[in-house]
Coordinates of C-alpha atoms and ligand atoms in Angstrom, one line a residue:
X1 CA -26.0 12.7 9.1
X2 CA -29.0 14.5 7.5
X3 CA -31.5 12.2 5.8
X4 CA -31.6 14.2 2.6
X5 CA -28.0 14.7 1.6
X6 CA -24.7 13.1 2.1
X7 CA -23.0 16.1 3.7
X8 CA -21.6 16.7 7.1
X9 CA -21.4 19.9 9.2
X10 CA -18.0 20.4 7.6
X11 CA -19.4 20.2 4.1
X12 CA -18.8 17.6 1.4
X13 CA -16.3 16.4 -1.2
X14 CA -16.9 14.2 -4.2
X15 CA -14.9 11.7 -6.2
X16 CA -15.6 8.6 -8.1
X17 CA -17.5 6.0 -6.1
X18 CA -16.0 2.6 -6.9
X19 CA -17.1 0.2 -4.2
X20 CA -20.7 0.3 -2.9
X21 CA -21.7 0.8 0.7
X22 CA -21.4 3.5 3.3
X23 CA -19.0 3.8 6.3
X24 CA -17.9 6.6 8.6
X25 CA -15.0 7.1 10.9
X26 CA -11.9 9.2 11.6
X27 CA -9.7 9.9 8.7
X28 CA -6.1 8.6 8.9
X29 CA -3.7 9.3 6.1
X30 CA -1.1 7.0 4.7
X31 CA 2.2 8.8 5.0
X32 CA 4.6 8.9 2.0
X33 CA 8.3 8.7 2.4
X34 CA 9.7 11.7 4.3
X35 CA 11.6 14.3 2.4
X36 CA 15.0 14.8 4.0
X37 CA 15.5 18.5 5.0
X38 CA 18.9 20.1 4.3
X39 CA 21.6 19.0 6.8
X40 CA 21.6 21.2 9.9
X41 CA 24.5 22.2 12.1
X42 CA 24.9 19.9 15.1
X43 CA 25.7 21.2 18.5
X44 CA 25.6 17.9 20.4
X45 CA 26.9 14.9 18.3
X46 CA 26.2 12.4 21.1
X47 CA 22.5 13.5 21.2
X48 CA 22.2 13.0 17.5
X49 CA 23.8 9.5 17.8
X50 CA 21.2 8.7 20.5
X51 CA 18.3 10.0 18.3
X52 CA 19.5 7.8 15.4
X53 CA 19.7 4.7 17.6
X54 CA 16.2 5.5 19.1
X55 CA 14.8 5.8 15.6
X56 CA 16.2 2.4 14.6
X57 CA 14.8 0.9 17.8
X58 CA 11.4 2.5 17.1
X59 CA 11.4 0.9 13.6
X60 CA 12.4 -2.5 15.0
X61 CA 9.7 -2.4 17.7
X62 CA 7.0 -1.3 15.2
X63 CA 7.9 -4.1 12.8
X64 CA 7.9 -6.7 15.6
X65 CA 4.6 -5.5 16.9
X66 CA 3.1 -5.8 13.4
X67 CA 4.6 -9.2 13.0
X68 CA 3.0 -10.4 16.2
X69 CA -0.3 -8.9 15.1
X70 CA -0.1 -10.6 11.7
X71 CA 0.6 -13.9 13.5
X72 CA -2.4 -13.7 15.6
X73 CA -4.5 -12.7 12.6
X74 CA -5.2 -9.2 14.0
X75 CA -4.6 -6.0 12.1
X76 CA -1.0 -5.8 11.2
X77 CA -1.5 -2.8 8.9
X78 CA 2.0 -3.0 7.6
X79 CA 2.7 -2.6 3.9
X80 CA 2.7 -6.0 2.3
X81 CA 1.6 -7.7 5.5
X82 CA -1.5 -8.8 7.3
X83 CA -3.5 -9.9 4.4
X84 CA -6.1 -12.6 5.3
X85 CA -4.8 -16.1 4.8
X86 CA -1.2 -14.8 4.6
X87 CA -0.7 -13.9 8.2
X88 CA 2.2 -16.4 8.8
X89 CA 4.1 -15.4 5.7
X90 CA 3.5 -11.7 6.4
X91 CA 4.8 -12.2 10.0
X92 CA 8.0 -13.8 8.7
X93 CA 8.6 -11.0 6.3
X94 CA 8.1 -8.4 9.0
X95 CA 10.3 -10.2 11.4
X96 CA 13.1 -10.4 8.8
X97 CA 12.8 -6.7 8.2
X98 CA 12.9 -6.0 12.0
X99 CA 16.2 -8.0 12.2
X100 CA 17.7 -5.8 9.4
X101 CA 16.7 -2.7 11.3
X102 CA 18.2 -4.1 14.4
X103 CA 21.5 -5.0 12.8
X104 CA 24.4 -3.8 15.1
X105 CA 26.5 -2.9 12.1
X106 CA 23.9 -0.5 10.8
X107 CA 23.5 1.0 14.2
X108 CA 27.3 1.5 14.6
X109 CA 27.5 3.1 11.2
X110 CA 24.7 5.5 12.0
X111 CA 26.3 6.4 15.4
X112 CA 29.7 6.9 13.8
X113 CA 28.2 9.2 11.2
X114 CA 26.4 11.2 13.9
X115 CA 29.5 11.5 16.0
X116 CA 31.3 12.7 12.9
X117 CA 28.9 15.7 12.8
X118 CA 25.9 14.6 10.8
X119 CA 22.4 15.2 12.1
X120 CA 20.4 12.1 13.0
X121 CA 18.3 11.9 9.8
X122 CA 21.4 12.3 7.6
X123 CA 23.4 9.9 9.6
X124 CA 20.7 7.3 9.1
X125 CA 20.3 8.1 5.4
X126 CA 24.1 7.6 4.9
X127 CA 24.2 4.4 7.0
X128 CA 21.3 2.8 5.1
X129 CA 22.7 3.8 1.7
X130 CA 26.1 2.3 2.6
X131 CA 24.3 -1.0 3.6
X132 CA 22.2 -0.9 0.5
X133 CA 25.1 -0.5 -1.9
X134 CA 27.0 -3.3 -0.2
X135 CA 24.0 -5.6 -0.7
X136 CA 23.4 -4.5 -4.3
X137 CA 27.1 -5.3 -5.1
X138 CA 26.6 -8.9 -3.9
X139 CA 24.0 -9.5 -6.6
X140 CA 21.3 -12.3 -6.7
X141 CA 18.8 -12.6 -3.9
X142 CA 20.6 -10.2 -1.6
X143 CA 20.6 -7.5 -4.2
X144 CA 16.8 -7.9 -4.4
X145 CA 16.6 -7.1 -0.6
X146 CA 18.2 -3.7 -1.3
X147 CA 14.7 -2.3 -2.0
X148 CA 13.6 -3.4 1.5
X149 CA 16.4 -1.3 2.9
X150 CA 15.0 1.8 1.3
X151 CA 11.7 1.2 2.9
X152 CA 13.4 0.7 6.3
X153 CA 15.5 3.9 5.7
X154 CA 12.3 5.9 5.1
X155 CA 10.8 4.6 8.3
X156 CA 13.9 5.3 10.3
X157 CA 14.4 8.8 8.9
X158 CA 10.7 9.6 9.6
X159 CA 11.1 8.4 13.2
X160 CA 14.2 10.6 13.6
X161 CA 12.4 13.6 12.3
X162 CA 9.3 12.9 14.4
X163 CA 7.1 12.3 11.4
X164 CA 4.6 9.4 10.9
X165 CA 6.2 6.3 9.5
X166 CA 5.4 5.7 5.8
X167 CA 3.2 2.8 4.8
X168 CA -0.2 1.7 6.0
X169 CA -1.1 3.4 9.4
X170 CA -2.0 1.4 12.4
X171 CA -3.8 3.8 14.8
X172 CA -5.2 1.1 16.9
X173 CA -8.9 1.9 16.2
X174 CA -11.2 1.7 13.1
X175 CA -10.5 4.4 10.5
X176 CA -11.1 5.7 7.0
X177 CA -7.8 5.3 5.1
X178 CA -6.8 8.2 2.9
X179 CA -3.8 7.9 0.4
X180 CA -2.5 9.5 -2.7
X181 CA -2.9 6.1 -4.3
X182 CA -2.6 2.5 -3.1
X183 CA -0.4 -0.2 -4.7
X184 CA -1.9 -3.6 -5.1
X185 CA 0.4 -4.8 -2.2
X186 CA -0.8 -2.0 0.1
X187 CA -4.4 -2.8 -0.6
X188 CA -3.8 -6.5 -0.1
X189 CA -2.3 -5.7 3.3
X190 CA -5.3 -3.7 4.7
X191 CA -6.2 -4.8 8.1
X192 CA -9.8 -5.2 9.5
X193 CA -9.6 -1.7 11.1
X194 CA -10.0 0.0 7.7
X195 CA -13.6 1.0 7.3
X196 CA -13.4 2.7 3.9
X197 CA -10.9 4.0 1.4
X198 CA -10.4 7.4 -0.2
X199 CA -7.7 8.0 -2.7
X200 CA -6.6 11.3 -4.4
X201 CA -5.9 9.5 -7.7
X202 CA -7.0 6.2 -9.3
X203 CA -9.8 5.3 -11.7
X204 CA -12.9 3.1 -11.6
X205 CA -11.1 0.0 -12.8
X206 CA -7.9 0.5 -10.9
X207 CA -6.8 -2.3 -8.6
X208 CA -7.6 -0.1 -5.6
X209 CA -11.2 -0.2 -6.8
X210 CA -11.1 -4.0 -7.5
X211 CA -9.6 -4.9 -4.2
X212 CA -11.9 -2.6 -2.3
X213 CA -14.9 -4.4 -3.9
X214 CA -13.3 -7.8 -3.1
X215 CA -13.1 -6.7 0.6
X216 CA -16.6 -5.1 0.5
X217 CA -15.0 -1.8 1.6
X218 CA -16.8 1.4 0.5
X219 CA -14.3 3.3 -1.6
X220 CA -14.0 6.6 -3.4
X221 CA -11.1 7.3 -5.8
X222 CA -10.0 10.4 -7.8
X223 CA -10.7 12.8 -5.0
X224 CA -7.7 15.2 -4.9
X225 CA -9.4 17.6 -2.5
X226 CA -9.2 15.0 0.3
X227 CA -5.5 16.0 0.6
X228 CA -6.6 19.1 2.5
X229 CA -8.8 17.4 5.1
X230 CA -7.0 17.2 8.5
X231 CA -6.2 13.8 10.0
X232 CA -8.8 12.8 12.6
X233 CA -11.7 14.5 10.9
X234 CA -14.7 12.2 11.1
X235 CA -15.8 11.5 7.5
X236 CA -18.7 9.6 6.0
X237 CA -18.0 7.8 2.7
X238 CA -20.6 6.8 0.2
X239 CA -18.9 4.3 -2.2
X240 CA -21.9 4.4 -4.6
X241 CA -22.2 8.1 -5.2
X242 CA -18.6 9.0 -4.5
X243 CA -19.6 11.6 -1.9
X244 CA -17.7 12.2 1.3
X245 CA -19.4 14.0 4.2
X246 CA -17.0 16.0 6.4
X247 CA -17.0 16.7 10.1
X248 CA -19.6 14.2 11.4
X249 CA -20.1 13.7 15.1
X250 CA -19.2 10.2 16.6
X251 CA -23.0 9.7 16.9
X252 CA -23.6 10.4 13.3
X253 CA -20.8 8.1 12.3
X254 CA -22.2 5.3 14.4
X255 CA -25.6 5.8 12.7
X256 CA -24.0 5.5 9.2
X257 CA -22.3 2.3 10.2
X258 CA -25.5 0.8 11.7
X259 CA -27.6 1.7 8.6
X260 CA -24.9 0.1 6.3
X261 CA -25.0 -3.1 8.4
X262 CA -28.8 -3.2 8.1
X263 CA -28.7 -2.7 4.4
X264 CA -26.1 -5.4 3.9
X265 CA -28.1 -7.8 6.0
X266 CA -31.3 -7.0 4.0
X267 CA -29.5 -7.7 0.7
X268 CA -27.8 -10.8 1.9
X269 CA -31.1 -12.3 2.9
X270 CA -32.0 -12.8 -0.8
X271 CA -30.3 -15.9 -2.1
X272 CA -30.5 -18.3 -5.1
X273 CA -29.4 -18.2 -8.7
X274 CA -29.5 -15.1 -10.8
X275 CA -32.8 -14.6 -12.7
X276 CA -34.6 -11.8 -14.4
X277 CA -38.2 -11.1 -13.3
X278 CA -39.5 -13.5 -15.9
X279 CA -37.1 -16.3 -15.0
X280 CA -34.3 -15.9 -17.6
X281 CA -31.2 -17.4 -15.9
X282 CA -28.0 -15.4 -15.6
X283 CA -25.3 -17.0 -13.6
X284 CA -23.9 -14.8 -10.9
X285 CA -20.3 -15.6 -10.3
X286 CA -17.5 -14.3 -8.0
X287 CA -14.3 -12.5 -8.9
X288 CA -11.6 -13.5 -6.3
X289 CA -7.9 -13.1 -5.8
X290 CA -7.5 -15.9 -3.2
X291 CA -9.6 -18.2 -1.0
X292 CA -9.9 -15.4 1.6
X293 CA -12.2 -13.5 -0.9
X294 CA -14.8 -16.3 -1.1
X295 CA -18.3 -15.6 0.3
X296 CA -21.5 -17.6 0.1
X297 CA -24.0 -16.4 -2.4
X298 CA -22.4 -16.7 -5.8
X299 CA -23.0 -19.7 -8.2
X300 CA -19.3 -20.3 -8.8
X301 CA -16.1 -18.4 -9.4
X302 CA -16.0 -16.6 -12.8
X303 CA -12.6 -15.0 -12.4
X304 CA -9.8 -16.2 -10.1
X305 CA -7.1 -13.6 -10.5
X306 CA -4.1 -15.8 -9.7
X307 CA -1.5 -13.0 -9.9
X308 CA -2.8 -11.6 -6.6
X309 CA -1.3 -14.6 -4.9
X310 CA 2.2 -13.7 -6.0
X311 CA 2.2 -9.9 -6.3
X312 CA 4.9 -9.0 -3.8
X313 CA 7.2 -12.0 -4.5
X314 CA 10.7 -11.7 -5.7
X315 CA 11.1 -15.5 -6.1
X316 CA 8.9 -17.6 -8.3
X317 CA 6.3 -19.7 -6.4
X318 CA 7.2 -23.4 -6.3
X319 CA 4.9 -25.9 -8.0
X320 CA 3.8 -27.2 -4.6
X321 CA 3.0 -23.8 -3.3
X322 CA 1.0 -23.0 -6.4
X323 CA -0.9 -26.2 -6.2
X324 CA -1.7 -25.7 -2.6
X325 CA -3.0 -22.1 -3.2
X326 CA -5.3 -23.3 -6.0
X327 CA -6.5 -26.4 -4.1
X328 CA -7.5 -24.1 -1.2
X329 CA -9.8 -22.2 -3.5
X330 CA -11.1 -25.3 -5.3
X331 CA -12.0 -27.0 -2.0
X332 CA -13.8 -24.0 -0.6
X333 CA -15.6 -22.6 -3.6
X334 CA -19.2 -23.6 -4.4
X335 CA -19.8 -24.4 -8.1
X336 CA -17.3 -24.3 -11.0
X337 CA -14.1 -22.2 -10.7
X338 CA -12.6 -20.4 -13.7
X339 CA -8.9 -19.8 -13.1
X340 CA -7.2 -17.0 -15.0
X341 CA -3.6 -17.7 -15.8
X342 CA -1.1 -15.1 -14.6
X343 CA -1.9 -11.6 -15.9
X344 CA 1.4 -9.8 -15.3
X345 CA 2.4 -6.4 -16.5
X346 CA 1.5 -2.7 -16.1
X347 CA -0.9 -2.4 -13.2
X348 CA 0.0 -5.9 -11.8
X349 CA 3.7 -6.0 -11.5
X350 CA 5.1 -9.5 -10.8
X351 CA 8.8 -8.9 -9.8
X352 CA 9.5 -12.7 -9.7
X353 CA 9.1 -12.9 -13.5
X354 CA 12.0 -10.4 -14.0
X355 CA 10.5 -9.0 -17.1
X356 CA 12.4 -6.2 -18.8
X357 CA 11.2 -2.6 -18.4
X358 CA 9.1 -1.4 -21.3
X359 CA 8.4 2.1 -22.7
X360 CA 4.7 1.3 -23.1
X361 CA 3.8 -1.5 -20.6
X362 CA 0.1 -1.5 -21.3
X363 CA 0.8 -2.2 -24.9
X364 CA 3.7 -4.5 -24.3
X365 CA 4.3 -8.0 -23.0
X366 CA 1.5 -8.5 -20.5
X367 CA -1.1 -11.3 -19.9
X368 CA -0.7 -14.3 -22.2
X369 CA 2.0 -12.4 -24.1
X370 CA 4.5 -13.2 -21.3
X371 CA 4.5 -16.7 -22.7
X372 CA 6.5 -15.3 -25.7
X373 CA 9.4 -14.5 -23.4
X374 CA 9.0 -17.1 -20.6
X375 CA 7.2 -20.1 -22.0
X376 CA 7.9 -22.2 -18.8
X377 CA 5.7 -20.0 -16.6
X378 CA 2.4 -20.9 -18.3
X379 CA 3.1 -24.6 -18.5
X380 CA 4.1 -24.7 -14.8
X381 CA 0.9 -22.9 -13.8
X382 CA -1.3 -25.1 -16.0
X383 CA 0.3 -28.2 -14.4
X384 CA -0.3 -26.8 -10.9
X385 CA -3.9 -26.0 -11.7
X386 CA -4.5 -29.4 -13.2
X387 CA -2.9 -31.1 -10.2
X388 CA -5.0 -29.1 -7.7
X389 CA -8.2 -29.9 -9.8
X390 CA -7.4 -33.6 -9.7
X391 CA -6.6 -33.6 -6.0
X392 CA -9.9 -31.8 -5.1
X393 CA -12.2 -33.2 -7.7
X394 CA -13.5 -29.7 -8.3
X395 CA -15.0 -28.4 -11.6
X396 CA -12.1 -26.3 -12.8
X397 CA -11.8 -24.3 -16.0
X398 CA -9.0 -22.1 -17.2
X399 CA -8.8 -18.9 -19.3
X400 CA -6.0 -16.7 -20.6
X401 CA -5.9 -12.9 -20.2
X402 CA -5.0 -10.5 -23.0
X403 CA -5.6 -12.8 -25.9
X404 CA -5.5 -11.0 -29.2
X405 CA -5.8 -13.5 -32.1
X406 CA -7.5 -16.8 -32.7
X407 CA -4.0 -18.4 -33.2
X408 CA -3.1 -17.3 -29.6
X409 CA -6.4 -18.8 -28.4
X410 CA -5.7 -22.1 -30.2
X411 CA -2.2 -22.3 -28.7
X412 CA -3.5 -21.7 -25.2
X413 CA -6.3 -24.2 -25.6
X414 CA -3.9 -26.9 -26.9
X415 CA -1.6 -26.4 -23.9
X416 CA -4.3 -26.3 -21.3
X417 CA -5.9 -29.4 -22.7
X418 CA -2.5 -31.2 -22.8
X419 CA -2.2 -30.4 -19.1
X420 CA -5.5 -32.2 -18.5
X421 CA -7.9 -29.3 -18.2
X422 CA -11.0 -29.9 -20.3
X423 CA -12.9 -26.6 -20.3
X424 CA -10.8 -23.8 -21.8
X425 CA -11.7 -20.2 -22.5
X426 CA -10.1 -16.9 -23.2
X427 CA -10.8 -13.3 -22.0
X428 CA -11.9 -10.7 -24.5
X429 CA -9.9 -7.6 -23.4
X430 CA -8.6 -6.3 -26.7
X431 CA -10.9 -5.0 -29.5
X432 CA -9.2 -7.3 -32.0
X433 CA -10.4 -10.3 -30.0
X434 CA -13.9 -8.9 -29.8
X435 CA -14.0 -8.4 -33.6
X436 CA -13.0 -12.0 -34.1
X437 CA -15.2 -13.5 -31.3
X438 CA -16.6 -16.2 -33.7
X439 CA -13.2 -17.4 -34.7
X440 CA -12.0 -17.5 -31.1
X441 CA -15.0 -19.6 -30.2
X442 CA -13.9 -22.2 -32.8
X443 CA -10.8 -22.7 -30.6
X444 CA -12.2 -22.5 -27.1
X445 CA -15.3 -23.4 -25.0
X446 CA -16.2 -20.0 -23.6
X447 CA -15.4 -16.3 -23.7
X448 CA -15.2 -14.0 -20.7
X449 CA -15.2 -10.3 -21.5
X450 CA -12.8 -8.2 -19.4
X451 CA -14.5 -4.8 -19.7
X452 CA -11.9 -3.0 -17.7
X453 CA -9.2 -3.6 -20.3
X454 CA -11.6 -3.8 -23.2
X455 CA -12.7 -0.2 -22.4
X456 CA -9.0 0.9 -21.9
X457 CA -8.0 -0.5 -25.3
X458 CA -11.1 0.5 -27.2
X459 CA -10.9 4.1 -26.0
X460 CA -7.1 4.3 -25.8
X461 CA -7.7 5.6 -22.2
X462 CA -5.5 4.4 -19.3
X463 CA -7.8 2.5 -16.9
X464 CA -6.1 4.1 -13.9
X465 CA -6.5 7.7 -15.2
X466 CA -9.0 9.7 -13.1
X467 CA -9.4 12.4 -15.8
X468 CA -10.6 9.8 -18.4
X469 CA -13.3 8.2 -16.3
X470 CA -16.1 9.2 -18.8
X471 CA -14.3 7.3 -21.6
X472 CA -14.1 4.3 -19.3
X473 CA -17.8 4.3 -18.5
X474 CA -19.1 0.9 -19.4
X475 CA -22.2 2.4 -20.9
X476 CA -20.1 3.8 -23.8
X477 CA -21.9 2.6 -27.0
X478 CA -18.7 1.5 -28.7
X479 CA -17.9 -0.8 -25.8
X480 CA -21.5 -2.1 -25.7
X481 CA -21.3 -2.8 -29.4
X482 CA -18.2 -5.0 -28.9
X483 CA -19.9 -6.9 -26.1
X484 CA -23.0 -7.4 -28.2
X485 CA -20.9 -8.8 -31.0
X486 CA -19.3 -11.3 -28.6
X487 CA -22.7 -12.4 -27.2
X488 CA -24.0 -12.9 -30.7
X489 CA -21.0 -15.1 -31.6
X490 CA -21.7 -17.1 -28.4
X491 CA -25.3 -17.6 -29.3
X492 CA -24.4 -18.7 -32.8
X493 CA -21.8 -21.2 -31.5
X494 CA -23.9 -22.3 -28.6
X495 CA -21.2 -21.4 -26.1
X496 CA -21.3 -19.2 -23.0
X497 CA -20.1 -15.6 -23.1
X498 CA -19.8 -13.8 -19.7
X499 CA -18.6 -10.5 -18.5
X500 CA -16.0 -10.5 -15.6
X501 CA -14.9 -6.8 -15.7
X502 CA -16.1 -4.4 -13.0
X503 CA -19.2 -3.5 -15.2
X504 CA -20.7 -6.8 -14.3
X505 CA -20.9 -5.8 -10.6
X506 CA -22.6 -2.5 -11.2
X507 CA -26.3 -2.9 -10.6
X508 CA -27.1 -0.1 -13.0
X509 CA -25.1 -1.8 -15.9
X510 CA -25.7 -5.5 -15.2
X511 CA -29.2 -5.6 -16.7
X512 CA -28.0 -3.9 -19.8
X513 CA -25.3 -6.5 -20.3
X514 CA -28.0 -9.2 -19.9
X515 CA -30.0 -7.4 -22.5
X516 CA -27.0 -7.6 -24.9
X517 CA -27.0 -11.3 -24.5
X518 CA -24.3 -12.2 -22.0
X519 CA -24.9 -15.5 -20.2
X520 CA -23.1 -14.9 -16.9
X521 CA -21.9 -12.0 -14.8
X522 CA -18.8 -12.3 -12.6
X523 CA -18.1 -9.7 -9.9
X524 CA -16.7 -8.9 -6.5
X525 CA -18.7 -11.1 -4.0
X526 CA -19.9 -8.0 -2.2
X527 CA -21.7 -6.9 -5.4
X528 CA -23.6 -10.2 -5.9
X529 CA -26.7 -9.3 -3.7
X530 CA -27.2 -5.9 -5.4
X531 CA -26.9 -7.3 -8.9
X532 CA -29.3 -10.2 -8.0
X533 CA -31.8 -7.6 -6.8
X534 CA -31.4 -5.5 -9.9
X535 CA -32.0 -8.4 -12.3
X536 CA -34.9 -9.7 -10.4
X537 CA -36.7 -6.4 -10.9
X538 CA -36.7 -6.5 -14.7
X539 CA -37.9 -8.9 -17.4
X540 CA -35.5 -10.0 -20.2
X541 CA -37.4 -7.9 -22.6
X542 CA -36.9 -4.8 -20.4
X543 CA -33.2 -5.6 -20.2
X544 CA -33.1 -5.8 -24.0
X545 CA -34.9 -2.5 -24.2
X546 CA -32.3 -0.9 -21.9
X547 CA -29.5 -2.3 -24.1
X548 CA -31.1 -1.0 -27.3
X549 CA -31.4 2.5 -25.8
X550 CA -27.8 2.4 -24.6
X551 CA -26.5 1.2 -27.9
X552 CA -28.3 4.0 -29.6
Ligands
PEP1 C1 -10.7 -6.8 -17.1 O1 -9.7 -6.3 -17.7 O2 -11.9 -6.5 -17.2 C2 -10.4 -7.9 -16.1 C3 -11.4 -8.6 -15.5 O3 -9.1 -8.2 -15.8 P1 -8.3 -7.3 -14.8 O4 -9.1 -6.2 -14.2 O5 -7.7 -8.2 -13.8 O6 -7.2 -6.7 -15.7
MG2 MG1 -7.8 -7.3 -17.6

């Protein structure tokens, strides 16, 4: 790797850097579902039947191997499996899928179809589709498993065609993962072998970006050209600048990894509360999705995204399961924990809620609005949070996402307090809420500005859209003006106003937010050291000057 530029002997690509840090390793692509070629004439039906059976065996063996890896806490790498803290559950899911792939009825059906003249891939397709329709007709829980059969079918067809199986790869060595895009469940299932992420699509506040930061993985999104880089090419990824160096040697890759380790160690050596150079305190808090994301160094948890616990679920979590998940975080976190109630919808689908499809999901029933259709969900969650807080004695606060009016804030505060939670806040993610910040603060104890959604709704720009990244830049003056208005309302009311969107973890933006008057910054734990360093280098007046310039 040349000192001066982030390019390799094979040149460079660039995308949007969304998660700081550098890493290098061989590129491995996540395969999509195989496309089924046209049926081909079959000369030897017995050979086709044998190929179909072999494909089913390969799928079963692969799932069982991943299940075993998930159980031992090693890299399972399977879609939806292997997430830290969820190894046992992931293993059970993978074993259940392996049993379906190993079902003798499925195998016989595929063999019969092949002996009847279908090629192996089409015989498998027809056998799985028959099975799927039978399950769907049964309704209820079994019908929900029909989607799993599609995933298994894609795996079996890929195996029969000699293609890589779809889903997260598991090459057995550290690698840089490349994908068209990653679902929240894919990202949650990433194993420890993944060194960095590159996606063709995705935006700066997409959940790929958020989860990459939570894991401290360098990540570049919105890089369509990576589609043409061959598998196995050694690439270097700079998650800050968004540059990708192509064709490194193994020695250059090792050097990149070593420098990144040294830089992380240097930053982690600085500890203590957040302060500007002249001692103005700014609380540095962590954004987490589960206890597995907790790291030492932050002054508390400013955003506990509870929906990440339940993303893949088709059944609602029981009260006991919810309480246990919250209690695990409360026990292990240092400092106060702000729990955000479920934020379902659009980019965070929660199938267990069974919400109807909507033509405009980002503008529909999401966040706190789900309470309009399913009031029991919020009360059950508040009760579980309150129970976990009582059991652990932790300093627990709650806030609601996607609050739009002071009346919604008042309703949420009343119910949270009735559940026994004293400190209640709301997120400011919608311009209407920012414009009424003072009125919101009459109802609640604090505001937390979600700049990811506030930018999306202020600029009418989909937060996942790579072509609109300039509109989603947190330095846009219109966005900064709304943040300033919220901070001013907080000063007036004597109540804290923080930022918990991705902007808070950007060392170039955090000082500006402090200059606008926000009192805390909540970010991916991996960003805390960089932001601490950035604030320590500037006085409060210098931060204010940066804010004035940016607003202008
Ligand atoms: C936000 O919108 O800024 C936020 C923190 O919430 P999420 O990214 O989970 O929507
Ligand atoms: Mg949001």
